[in-house]
Amino acid sequence: MISKELARIAAHICGDGYIGMSIVKRSKKELIQHPRNNKLRKRWYVRYVNEEPVLIEQFVEDIKKEFNRKVVFCKKHEHEISGKKIYSILKMLGAGKSREWFIADEILKSNKNTKVEWLKALYDDEAYVSVKQKRIVLNMTNQNGLKQIKKLLNEFNINSTLKGPYKCKKFESYHLNIYRDSIKNYSDKIEFYHPKKKAALNRIIHGSAAI
């Protein structure tokens, strides 16, 4: 069974994160403790790139609870957790390059609360909330991933429209839009943790130009 913490972590890596492997030199201490001829080793890592304190704090706490590991600040807005086991788990759950990530069956077949947390984490990272146009938009290059999200939203009676492709520099992007009629449903069933996006959503629902 997938925990809500692991679902959020997986979604964050699909949204504003990435996984990778690099070849690094073994430290002198490591070679003294474990002598070997090969001075190089593989290093697996997972990184989350975001500048919203609420989301960073949540990510750090989720990693601690799920893996009992400490997240390391890597560079500007970038936070890292290393290890082959964590890398492998998140890759299995769908983490990948911008056009390759997917929602794993373990998420799709999980309970509704877990699905909500996956969606909320992904939308926290990737959604644009337009108060003027009264819509929530995902603008991404991964058409298949957006089709999976659309299907998942349908389970909560949240209608969405997939449009594109649109030319974006060298890439094609697609828009998954939630319009006026379903925004209230999204607010009631998914919502945001991201404070600015949450405030924008509240303006659409409860503001002077409320739907």
mmCIF file of C-alpha atoms in Angstrom, residues 13 16-20 45-49 78-81:
data_model
loop_
_atom_site.group_PDB
_atom_site.id
_atom_site.type_symbol
_atom_site.label_atom_id
_atom_site.label_comp_id
_atom_site.label_asym_id
_atom_site.label_seq_id
_atom_site.Cartn_x
_atom_site.Cartn_y
_atom_site.Cartn_z
ATOM 1 C CA ILE A 13 9.623 14.335 -8.558
ATOM 2 C CA ASP A 16 9.520 19.818 -10.066
ATOM 3 C CA GLY A 17 12.082 17.099 -9.542
ATOM 4 C CA TYR A 18 14.331 14.654 -11.304
ATOM 5 C CA ILE A 19 16.341 11.496 -10.705
ATOM 6 C CA GLY A 20 19.811 10.661 -11.927
ATOM 7 C CA TYR A 45 20.213 10.674 -6.445
ATOM 8 C CA VAL A 46 16.774 12.274 -6.319
ATOM 9 C CA ARG A 47 16.368 16.060 -6.422
ATOM 10 C CA TYR A 48 13.433 18.382 -5.825
ATOM 11 C CA VAL A 49 13.635 21.945 -7.145
ATOM 12 C CA GLU A 78 17.481 22.381 -4.996
ATOM 13 C CA HIS A 79 17.187 19.633 -2.383
ATOM 14 C CA GLU A 80 18.651 16.140 -2.646
ATOM 15 C CA ILE A 81 18.326 12.664 -1.209
#
